[in-house]
XYZ file of N, CA and C in Angstrom:
726
model
N 0.861 -1.247 0.163
C 0.050 -0.009 -0.121
C 0.799 1.141 0.043
N 0.531 2.150 -1.007
C 1.261 3.462 -1.046
C 0.380 4.541 -0.624
N 0.855 5.586 0.133
C 0.215 6.725 0.468
C 0.981 8.020 -0.052
N 0.411 9.033 -0.670
C 0.922 10.140 -1.201
C 0.545 11.241 -0.079
N 1.696 12.034 0.320
C 1.223 12.719 1.263
C 1.748 14.429 0.698
N 1.100 15.364 0.607
C 1.343 16.832 0.334
C 1.109 17.391 1.224
N 1.970 18.655 1.264
C 1.841 19.797 2.140
C 0.570 20.406 2.196
N -0.001 20.671 3.253
C -1.170 21.506 3.188
C -1.154 22.908 2.721
N -2.038 23.163 1.747
C -1.911 24.451 1.056
C -3.288 25.101 1.094
N -3.300 26.161 0.949
C -4.638 27.041 0.905
C -4.926 27.827 -0.427
N -6.118 27.861 -0.939
C -6.620 28.538 -1.975
C -6.037 29.942 -2.100
N -5.678 30.337 -3.321
C -5.094 31.546 -3.607
C -6.144 32.802 -3.196
N -7.536 32.200 -3.192
C -8.518 33.174 -2.630
C -8.766 33.250 -1.432
N -8.056 32.644 -0.503
C -8.417 32.606 0.924
C -8.014 34.007 1.531
N -8.921 34.445 2.465
C -8.932 35.534 2.956
C -7.639 35.989 3.711
N -7.004 34.832 4.029
C -5.544 35.109 4.616
C -4.607 35.475 3.744
N -4.654 35.476 2.321
C -3.828 35.915 1.446
C -3.952 37.259 1.357
N -3.005 38.030 1.845
C -3.007 39.503 1.902
C -2.542 40.176 0.646
N -1.493 39.432 0.051
C -0.950 40.121 -1.341
C -1.213 39.045 -2.211
N -1.965 39.267 -3.200
C -2.421 38.430 -4.336
C -1.298 38.434 -5.454
N -0.615 39.517 -5.468
C 0.368 39.710 -6.465
C 1.545 38.747 -6.493
N 2.143 38.342 -5.226
C 3.067 37.503 -5.009
C 2.966 35.985 -5.428
N 1.858 35.439 -4.847
C 1.644 34.229 -5.235
C 1.162 33.948 -6.734
N 0.460 35.049 -7.059
C 0.009 34.874 -8.461
C 1.286 34.924 -9.433
N 2.205 35.984 -9.057
C 3.471 35.977 -10.056
C 4.086 34.790 -10.065
N 4.185 34.038 -8.598
C 5.000 32.813 -8.636
C 4.413 31.719 -9.269
N 3.213 31.535 -9.383
C 2.721 30.563 -10.102
C 2.671 30.681 -11.627
N 2.635 32.000 -12.027
C 2.890 32.325 -13.455
C 4.491 32.036 -14.101
N 5.428 32.310 -12.918
C 6.841 32.014 -13.154
C 7.183 30.458 -13.194
N 6.296 29.689 -12.086
C 6.459 28.185 -12.359
C 6.131 27.802 -13.464
N 5.044 28.153 -13.944
C 4.425 27.525 -15.305
C 5.302 27.996 -16.561
N 5.782 29.229 -16.386
C 6.862 29.640 -17.582
C 8.237 28.554 -17.516
N 8.577 28.313 -16.401
C 9.807 27.392 -16.251
C 9.222 25.804 -16.872
N 8.100 25.635 -16.425
C 7.682 24.122 -16.794
C 7.363 24.184 -18.345
N 6.899 25.231 -18.920
C 6.738 25.378 -20.438
C 7.956 25.243 -21.169
N 8.971 26.007 -20.523
C 10.465 26.071 -21.331
C 11.125 24.739 -21.149
N 10.683 23.732 -20.351
C 11.128 22.507 -20.156
C 10.266 21.399 -21.116
N 9.123 21.965 -21.766
C 8.282 21.054 -22.481
C 7.251 20.460 -21.349
N 6.883 21.105 -20.554
C 5.807 20.353 -19.676
C 4.721 21.268 -19.601
N 3.499 21.038 -20.158
C 2.284 21.805 -20.295
C 1.388 21.405 -19.435
N 0.936 22.277 -18.496
C -0.080 21.950 -17.507
C -1.314 21.555 -17.982
N -1.901 22.393 -18.847
C -2.994 21.635 -19.311
C -4.435 22.083 -18.760
N -4.497 22.565 -17.436
C -5.599 22.929 -16.796
C -5.421 24.054 -15.928
N -5.251 25.271 -16.326
C -5.174 26.406 -15.554
C -6.322 26.904 -15.038
N -6.497 27.152 -13.725
C -7.827 27.595 -13.227
C -7.745 28.039 -11.962
N -8.625 28.795 -11.416
C -8.563 29.260 -9.739
C -8.228 28.142 -8.812
N -8.842 27.205 -9.016
C -8.518 26.042 -7.960
C -7.241 25.416 -8.165
N -6.409 25.619 -9.215
C -4.965 25.183 -9.129
C -4.073 25.986 -8.838
N -4.415 27.202 -8.306
C -3.398 28.192 -7.821
C -3.624 28.128 -6.374
N -2.517 27.623 -5.683
C -2.585 27.519 -4.260
C -1.542 28.459 -3.646
N -1.462 28.490 -2.147
C -0.475 29.321 -1.591
C 0.024 28.341 -0.461
N 1.284 28.433 -0.191
C 1.969 27.749 0.850
C 1.723 28.752 2.067
N 0.752 28.438 3.204
C 0.552 29.346 4.246
C 1.774 29.758 5.271
N 2.738 28.917 5.110
C 4.051 29.210 5.807
C 4.917 30.263 5.190
N 5.447 29.948 3.881
C 6.190 30.979 3.102
C 5.561 31.995 2.392
N 4.044 31.673 2.303
C 3.338 32.697 1.394
C 3.608 32.580 -0.085
N 4.253 31.276 -0.403
C 4.729 31.300 -2.010
C 3.561 30.813 -2.642
N 3.432 30.982 -3.914
C 2.382 30.395 -4.696
C 2.810 29.209 -5.388
N 2.100 28.284 -5.384
C 2.119 26.819 -5.880
C 1.172 26.354 -6.880
N 1.633 26.004 -7.932
C 0.763 25.376 -9.067
C 0.648 24.159 -8.878
N -0.752 23.680 -8.659
C -0.910 22.186 -8.488
C -1.989 21.544 -9.525
N -2.069 20.328 -9.419
C -3.124 19.514 -10.307
C -2.442 19.400 -11.709
N -1.568 18.154 -11.805
C -0.932 18.013 -13.080
C -1.482 16.852 -13.659
N -2.919 16.710 -13.425
C -3.658 15.419 -13.931
C -3.554 15.628 -15.489
N -3.588 16.611 -16.022
C -3.830 16.852 -17.474
C -2.540 17.240 -18.005
N -1.590 17.238 -17.434
C -0.319 17.671 -17.846
C 0.449 16.803 -19.078
N 1.071 17.576 -20.110
C 1.475 16.739 -21.037
C 3.069 17.198 -21.296
N 3.870 16.254 -21.583
C 5.177 16.521 -21.930
C 5.402 16.435 -23.375
N 5.751 17.551 -23.916
C 5.991 17.847 -25.334
C 7.484 18.144 -25.706
N 8.300 17.290 -26.480
C 9.423 17.604 -27.047
C 9.575 17.823 -28.491
N 9.557 19.249 -28.797
C 9.345 19.564 -30.129
C 10.580 19.089 -31.153
N 11.671 18.749 -30.253
C 12.884 18.326 -30.980
C 13.013 16.803 -31.115
N 12.084 16.107 -30.603
C 12.318 14.723 -30.576
C 11.683 13.968 -31.558
N 12.363 12.935 -32.346
C 11.551 12.397 -33.305
C 10.235 11.571 -32.985
N 9.407 11.846 -33.613
C 7.989 11.132 -33.288
C 7.222 11.967 -32.450
N 7.657 13.127 -32.079
C 6.572 13.817 -31.052
C 5.729 14.859 -31.893
N 4.665 15.315 -31.189
C 3.807 16.131 -31.784
C 3.388 17.351 -30.918
N 3.015 18.386 -31.555
C 2.685 19.593 -30.750
C 1.203 19.509 -30.066
N 1.266 20.050 -29.109
C -0.316 19.991 -28.444
C -1.315 20.889 -29.179
N -2.336 20.383 -29.607
C -3.702 21.218 -30.105
C -4.552 21.745 -29.093
N -5.232 22.639 -29.421
C -6.256 23.207 -28.592
C -7.504 22.104 -28.121
N -7.806 21.335 -29.028
C -8.650 20.207 -28.622
C -8.077 18.997 -28.227
N -6.946 19.050 -27.743
C -6.124 17.685 -27.326
C -6.556 17.609 -25.699
N -6.757 18.796 -25.178
C -6.990 18.886 -23.739
C -8.023 20.064 -23.381
N -9.182 19.618 -22.692
C -10.353 20.634 -22.637
C -9.740 21.594 -21.601
N -9.217 21.337 -20.588
C -8.857 22.188 -19.485
C -10.173 22.849 -19.080
N -10.149 23.857 -18.466
C -11.246 24.499 -17.693
C -11.756 25.768 -18.477
N -12.862 25.254 -19.224
C -13.331 26.244 -20.313
C -13.456 27.503 -19.863
N -13.842 28.024 -18.713
C -14.036 29.365 -18.209
C -12.732 30.339 -18.462
N -11.608 29.414 -18.382
C -10.477 30.235 -18.377
C -9.571 29.839 -19.780
N -10.140 29.150 -20.424
C -9.162 28.792 -21.742
C -9.102 30.084 -22.660
N -7.998 30.145 -23.435
C -7.789 31.358 -24.300
C -9.053 31.397 -25.488
N -9.235 32.548 -25.708
C -10.409 32.797 -26.643
C -10.197 32.008 -27.929
N -8.962 32.081 -28.202
C -8.794 31.313 -29.668
C -9.075 29.844 -29.657
N -8.969 29.056 -28.683
C -9.316 27.832 -28.582
C -10.765 27.561 -28.402
N -11.580 28.641 -28.405
C -13.025 28.545 -28.108
C -13.816 28.934 -29.530
N -12.985 29.254 -30.474
C -13.690 29.608 -31.698
C -14.619 28.503 -31.995
N -15.566 29.031 -33.061
C -16.583 28.046 -33.769
C -15.802 26.774 -34.456
N -14.738 26.988 -34.986
C -14.223 25.930 -35.720
C -13.533 24.957 -34.834
N -13.386 25.268 -33.607
C -12.528 24.266 -32.535
C -13.701 24.127 -31.281
N -15.002 24.268 -31.622
C -15.904 23.979 -30.727
C -16.246 22.550 -30.759
N -17.363 22.335 -29.862
C -17.627 20.717 -29.986
C -18.307 20.292 -31.374
N -18.961 21.359 -31.949
C -19.563 21.135 -33.196
C -18.531 20.853 -34.355
N -17.236 21.197 -34.202
C -16.519 21.236 -35.647
C -15.082 21.356 -35.034
N -14.357 19.912 -34.913
C -12.964 19.942 -34.440
C -12.057 19.878 -35.666
N -12.474 20.092 -37.002
C -11.717 20.015 -38.077
C -10.349 20.654 -37.984
N -10.516 21.963 -37.464
C -9.551 23.079 -37.356
C -8.694 22.726 -35.973
N -7.504 22.288 -36.060
C -6.680 22.039 -34.862
C -5.766 23.180 -34.711
N -5.820 23.769 -33.553
C -4.959 24.995 -33.174
C -3.742 24.535 -32.347
N -2.653 24.852 -32.950
C -1.515 24.557 -31.921
C -1.536 25.198 -30.657
N -1.154 24.680 -29.507
C -1.379 25.205 -28.228
C 0.029 26.140 -28.154
N -0.168 27.421 -28.111
C 0.754 28.379 -27.864
C 1.127 29.056 -26.354
N 2.279 29.247 -26.056
C 2.411 29.966 -24.723
C 1.375 31.014 -24.261
N 1.264 31.776 -25.381
C 0.381 32.988 -25.024
C -1.203 32.478 -24.611
N -1.492 31.272 -25.172
C -2.895 30.631 -24.644
C -2.957 30.456 -23.225
N -1.899 29.934 -22.504
C -1.847 29.741 -21.145
C -1.759 31.110 -20.467
N -0.726 31.961 -20.972
C -0.753 33.282 -20.589
C -1.900 33.793 -20.232
N -2.864 34.067 -21.335
C -4.144 34.531 -21.340
C -5.092 33.786 -20.314
N -4.830 32.479 -20.213
C -5.734 31.795 -19.153
C -5.336 32.452 -17.688
N -4.289 32.614 -17.354
C -3.687 33.295 -16.156
C -4.420 34.595 -16.058
N -4.568 35.372 -17.038
C -5.082 36.540 -16.761
C -6.699 36.416 -16.676
N -7.487 35.562 -17.341
C -8.784 35.197 -17.023
C -9.011 34.713 -15.706
N -8.109 34.101 -15.112
C -8.054 33.600 -13.757
C -8.018 34.817 -12.740
N -7.130 35.802 -13.104
C -6.875 36.793 -12.217
C -8.284 37.677 -12.242
N -8.780 37.911 -13.407
C -10.103 38.431 -13.430
C -11.281 38.156 -12.729
N -11.201 36.752 -12.702
C -12.300 35.995 -11.965
C -12.099 36.115 -10.608
N -10.827 35.971 -9.992
C -10.713 36.195 -8.712
C -11.169 37.614 -8.315
N -10.617 38.755 -9.071
C -10.894 39.779 -8.605
C -12.540 40.320 -8.490
N -13.302 39.772 -9.400
C -14.604 40.225 -9.617
C -15.768 39.041 -9.218
N -15.199 38.044 -8.906
C -16.223 36.885 -8.357
C -15.951 36.457 -6.947
N -14.821 36.641 -6.199
C -14.433 36.568 -4.995
C -14.714 37.377 -3.897
N -15.406 37.340 -2.983
C -15.778 38.500 -2.139
C -15.453 37.912 -0.660
N -14.421 38.209 0.196
C -14.304 37.641 1.495
C -13.953 36.152 1.416
N -13.397 35.587 0.390
C -12.975 34.265 0.423
C -14.145 33.364 -0.439
N -15.321 34.037 -0.593
C -16.306 33.287 -1.136
C -16.557 33.584 -2.612
N -17.069 32.479 -3.371
C -17.349 32.881 -4.786
C -18.677 33.374 -4.985
N -18.686 34.546 -5.585
C -20.251 35.343 -5.725
C -20.309 35.627 -7.146
N -21.243 34.817 -7.878
C -21.165 34.982 -9.306
C -22.358 35.948 -9.442
N -22.138 36.894 -10.338
C -23.126 37.632 -10.868
C -22.823 38.122 -12.613
N -23.799 38.753 -13.027
C -23.822 39.180 -14.235
C -22.361 39.994 -14.563
N -21.612 39.867 -15.537
C -21.613 38.895 -16.725
C -20.839 37.451 -16.331
N -20.359 37.366 -15.290
C -19.354 36.261 -15.051
C -20.369 34.928 -14.840
N -21.265 34.990 -14.326
C -22.388 33.753 -14.181
C -22.644 33.145 -15.686
N -22.556 33.978 -16.557
C -23.005 33.479 -17.932
C -21.748 32.758 -18.429
N -20.563 32.517 -17.951
C -19.494 31.968 -18.561
C -19.649 30.364 -18.567
N -20.266 29.880 -17.359
C -20.160 28.648 -17.184
C -21.409 27.965 -17.585
N -21.409 26.585 -17.606
C -22.349 25.609 -18.097
C -22.931 25.979 -19.596
N -22.081 26.533 -20.317
C -22.204 26.687 -21.842
C -21.597 26.057 -22.601
N -21.731 26.411 -24.064
C -20.923 25.704 -25.053
C -19.543 26.593 -25.277
N -18.715 25.773 -25.972
C -17.299 26.771 -26.111
C -17.581 28.033 -26.828
N -18.373 27.904 -28.026
C -18.801 29.246 -28.553
C -19.523 30.219 -27.811
N -20.450 29.870 -26.845
C -21.148 30.858 -26.270
C -20.061 31.329 -25.165
N -19.424 30.431 -24.379
C -18.384 30.875 -23.595
C -17.484 31.987 -24.197
N -17.078 31.981 -25.104
C -16.223 32.824 -25.700
C -16.995 34.007 -26.065
N -18.133 33.967 -26.551
C -18.779 35.449 -26.741
C -19.221 36.060 -25.356
N -19.598 35.407 -24.457
C -19.947 36.085 -23.275
C -18.708 36.590 -22.800
N -17.550 35.993 -22.671
C -16.211 36.483 -22.196
C -15.854 37.697 -23.048
N -15.964 37.718 -24.337
C -15.526 38.795 -25.273
C -16.418 39.920 -24.567
N -17.832 39.794 -24.312
C -18.435 40.987 -23.775
C -17.619 41.777 -22.558
N -16.923 41.103 -21.865
C -16.168 41.754 -20.639
C -15.057 42.565 -21.424
N -14.521 42.145 -22.503
C -13.432 42.754 -23.250
C -13.988 43.973 -23.479
N -15.219 43.945 -24.057
C -15.634 45.149 -24.978
C -16.386 46.182 -23.793
N -17.008 45.482 -22.720
C -17.474 46.500 -21.795
C -17.247 46.009 -20.538
N -16.197 46.442 -19.871
C -15.771 45.968 -18.574
C -16.710 46.788 -17.497
N -17.276 47.820 -18.153
C -18.101 48.609 -17.070
C -19.150 47.613 -16.307
N -19.820 46.687 -16.947
C -20.829 46.021 -16.489
C -20.110 44.865 -15.440
N -18.999 44.747 -15.522
C -18.308 43.856 -14.352
C -18.108 44.754 -13.482
N -17.976 45.822 -13.445
C -17.749 46.890 -12.277
C -18.927 47.196 -11.332
N -19.965 46.654 -11.496
C -21.364 47.123 -10.960
C -21.336 46.617 -9.575
N -20.572 45.495 -9.274
C -20.686 45.070 -8.043
C -19.225 44.777 -7.511
N -18.336 45.920 -7.421
C -16.982 45.392 -7.109
C -16.903 44.809 -5.789
N -15.789 43.990 -5.686
C -15.304 43.363 -4.535
C -14.138 44.253 -3.777
N -13.904 43.754 -2.750
C -12.725 44.193 -2.061
C -11.464 43.932 -2.949
N -11.187 42.700 -3.236
C -10.171 42.471 -4.292
C -10.024 43.516 -5.608
N -11.312 43.718 -6.053
C -11.361 44.456 -7.373
C -10.879 46.118 -6.876
N -11.204 46.465 -5.654
C -10.532 47.688 -5.201
C -9.292 47.796 -5.212
N -8.732 46.750 -4.833
C -7.418 46.612 -4.825
C -6.555 46.392 -5.855
N -7.157 45.546 -6.941
C -6.397 45.067 -8.027
C -7.215 45.491 -9.176
N -7.967 46.322 -9.149
C -8.876 46.926 -10.071
C -8.218 47.395 -11.416
N -7.077 48.275 -11.109
C -6.139 48.893 -12.220
C -5.625 47.925 -13.000
N -5.112 46.821 -12.216
C -4.385 45.727 -13.061
C -5.450 45.031 -13.979
N -6.601 44.654 -13.599
C -7.552 44.022 -14.144
C -7.768 44.691 -15.411
N -8.076 46.293 -15.369
C -8.485 46.911 -16.430
C -7.287 46.880 -17.552
N -6.058 47.004 -17.019
C -4.893 47.071 -17.940
C -4.841 45.512 -18.769
N -5.112 44.713 -17.988
C -4.964 43.138 -18.705
C -6.244 43.222 -19.896
N -7.144 43.759 -19.515
C -8.259 43.613 -20.533
C -7.790 44.610 -21.674
N -7.305 45.765 -21.413
C -6.993 46.582 -22.333
C -5.973 45.733 -23.345
N -4.967 45.116 -22.583
C -3.890 44.528 -23.602
C -4.354 43.536 -24.334
N -5.348 42.707 -24.007
C -5.952 41.439 -24.678
C -7.002 42.239 -25.816
N -7.622 43.322 -25.308
C -8.486 43.792 -26.387
C -7.810 44.308 -27.627
N -6.397 44.889 -27.327
C -5.774 45.365 -28.499
C -5.090 44.189 -29.251
N -4.536 43.272 -28.690
C -4.318 41.984 -29.302
C -5.364 41.484 -30.067
N -6.543 41.147 -29.642
C -7.418 40.604 -30.499
C -7.796 41.520 -31.674
N -8.059 42.518 -31.423
C -8.182 43.716 -32.373
C -7.258 43.680 -33.406
N -5.883 43.670 -33.258
C -5.004 43.439 -34.211
C -4.852 42.294 -34.944
N -5.162 41.054 -34.311
C -5.282 39.900 -34.871
C -6.656 39.810 -35.922
N -7.787 40.274 -35.591
C -8.924 40.276 -36.317
C -8.743 41.172 -37.604
N -8.189 42.256 -37.328
C -7.730 43.306 -38.459
C -7.026 42.428 -39.536
N -6.009 41.758 -38.960
C -4.878 41.000 -40.041
C -5.813 40.051 -40.760
N -6.531 39.267 -40.006
C -7.434 38.323 -40.580
C -8.515 38.760 -41.829
N -9.003 39.842 -41.540
C -9.962 40.633 -42.370
C -9.213 41.278 -43.665
N -8.045 41.871 -43.335
C -7.557 42.442 -44.645
C -6.260 41.539 -45.094
N -5.899 40.561 -44.452
C -5.033 39.517 -45.018
C -3.710 40.250 -45.098
N -2.943 40.024 -46.339
C -1.628 40.162 -46.538
C -1.482 41.816 -46.547
N -2.654 42.794 -46.397
C -2.262 44.208 -46.370
C -2.079 44.694 -45.046
N -2.537 43.863 -44.093
C -2.141 44.248 -42.664
C -1.287 43.042 -41.907
N 0.032 43.409 -41.826
C 0.738 42.524 -41.208
C 0.577 42.407 -39.715
N 0.353 41.043 -39.081
C 0.235 40.958 -37.629
C 1.518 39.813 -37.390
N 2.162 40.428 -36.410
C 3.251 39.244 -36.135
C 2.869 39.109 -34.565
N 2.612 37.998 -33.989
C 2.564 37.679 -32.792
C 3.880 37.788 -31.905
N 3.559 38.626 -30.792
C 4.642 38.751 -29.771
C 5.295 37.550 -29.451
N 6.738 37.493 -29.195
C 7.376 36.254 -28.760
C 6.982 36.110 -27.300
N 7.272 35.066 -26.814
C 6.792 34.544 -25.580
C 7.433 35.482 -24.360
N 8.734 35.781 -24.536
C 9.234 36.542 -23.476
C 8.632 38.018 -23.376
N 8.472 38.566 -24.684
C 7.808 39.891 -24.794
C 6.525 40.035 -24.038
N 5.816 38.962 -24.286
C 4.330 38.777 -24.082
C 4.234 38.637 -22.535
N 5.341 37.708 -21.963
C 5.198 37.382 -20.384
C 5.753 38.651 -19.871
N 6.670 39.423 -20.468
C 7.307 40.762 -19.710
C 6.064 41.712 -19.632
N 5.227 42.014 -20.807
C 4.245 42.743 -20.961
C 3.169 42.698 -19.884
N 2.645 41.429 -19.798
C 1.781 41.336 -18.724
C 2.118 41.455 -17.218
N 3.505 41.100 -16.893
C 4.097 40.871 -15.500
C 4.257 42.427 -15.182
N 4.647 43.132 -16.266
C 5.016 44.710 -15.840
C 3.778 45.446 -15.733
N 2.575 44.891 -15.832
C 1.246 45.543 -15.348
C 0.867 45.401 -14.050
N 1.574 44.216 -13.492
C 1.148 43.847 -12.079
C 1.835 44.803 -11.053
N 0.836 45.074 -10.093
C 1.487 45.904 -8.811
C 2.689 45.392 -8.550
N 3.686 46.264 -8.129
C 4.898 45.691 -7.774
C 5.014 44.886 -6.506
N 5.727 43.636 -6.497
C 5.740 42.987 -5.317
C 7.202 42.792 -4.699
N 7.586 43.332 -3.731
C 9.211 43.298 -3.524
C 9.785 42.017 -3.086
N 8.807 40.976 -2.823
C 9.248 39.686 -2.293
C 9.630 38.678 -3.646
N 9.387 39.029 -4.657
C 9.294 38.314 -5.772
C 10.496 38.916 -7.021
N 11.382 37.776 -7.309
C 12.258 38.535 -8.521
C 11.493 37.717 -9.734
N 11.729 38.662 -10.811
C 11.073 38.150 -11.980
C 12.321 37.528 -12.732
N 12.468 36.351 -12.730
C 13.701 35.796 -13.140
C 13.333 34.695 -14.452
N 12.160 34.665 -14.778
C 11.908 33.624 -15.797
C 11.876 34.021 -17.353
N 12.275 35.195 -17.503
C 12.322 35.646 -19.075
C 13.559 34.797 -19.823
N 14.590 34.462 -18.902
C 15.804 33.989 -19.651
C 15.400 32.571 -19.796
N 14.335 31.962 -19.217
C 14.132 30.193 -19.161
C 13.316 30.119 -20.308
N 12.624 31.152 -21.020
C 11.904 30.740 -22.188
C 12.758 30.992 -23.288
N 12.883 29.853 -24.082
C 13.808 29.796 -25.202
C 13.036 30.113 -26.498
N 12.157 30.961 -26.508
C 11.468 31.322 -27.635
C 10.582 30.191 -28.368
N 9.910 29.219 -27.393
C 9.137 28.101 -27.690
C 7.784 28.787 -28.451
N 7.598 28.245 -29.643
C 6.318 28.682 -30.316
C 5.512 27.527 -30.491
């Protein structure tokens, strides 16, 4: 008989977590390191971001859907958007388009680092707007993200990108503290998807080059409120994996 013992952790949404920036940043950095080594977590969500109550460090957990990908190994294959469902509420919008939904899986989208980085941003928004005093409180428009098809999930989340005002109608204490970062994150992805859609609409007349992984990671982390207890050291760990 074998027994697996884990150190007791607390959710990142726990009321005892006074600085959300530090554990969130540390889980992002942990994920970045794993990605650079070819380990894809596969299910980024609120419940998989934990905190060590003693060290106050962020811990990324639940690797049940993790995949090891070696692009330079013969016989290996890249991970595609429909290879792992993950938690739909937090999946990147690209992975929830109509061609990649339950009704049509013909178009396989290679899983990129920025898909997971976007998931982290959705998780942060969810925490700030849907958790009050450590409890999940769902209201419009966030309650419309769950129990829906991939296509409708994408559309309801796009509404937050285009109209964050509706989400501010019931601000939580976390929103009051981190609302500035939330708004900056929304602005970042709005601009990203606008440039992407414009390029698809006009084709070769509008050139759109996706930022590199290091550039995207740096851009998002620089939006975070400063946390003196964390060193941003993962930029050199990403080797330009696409």
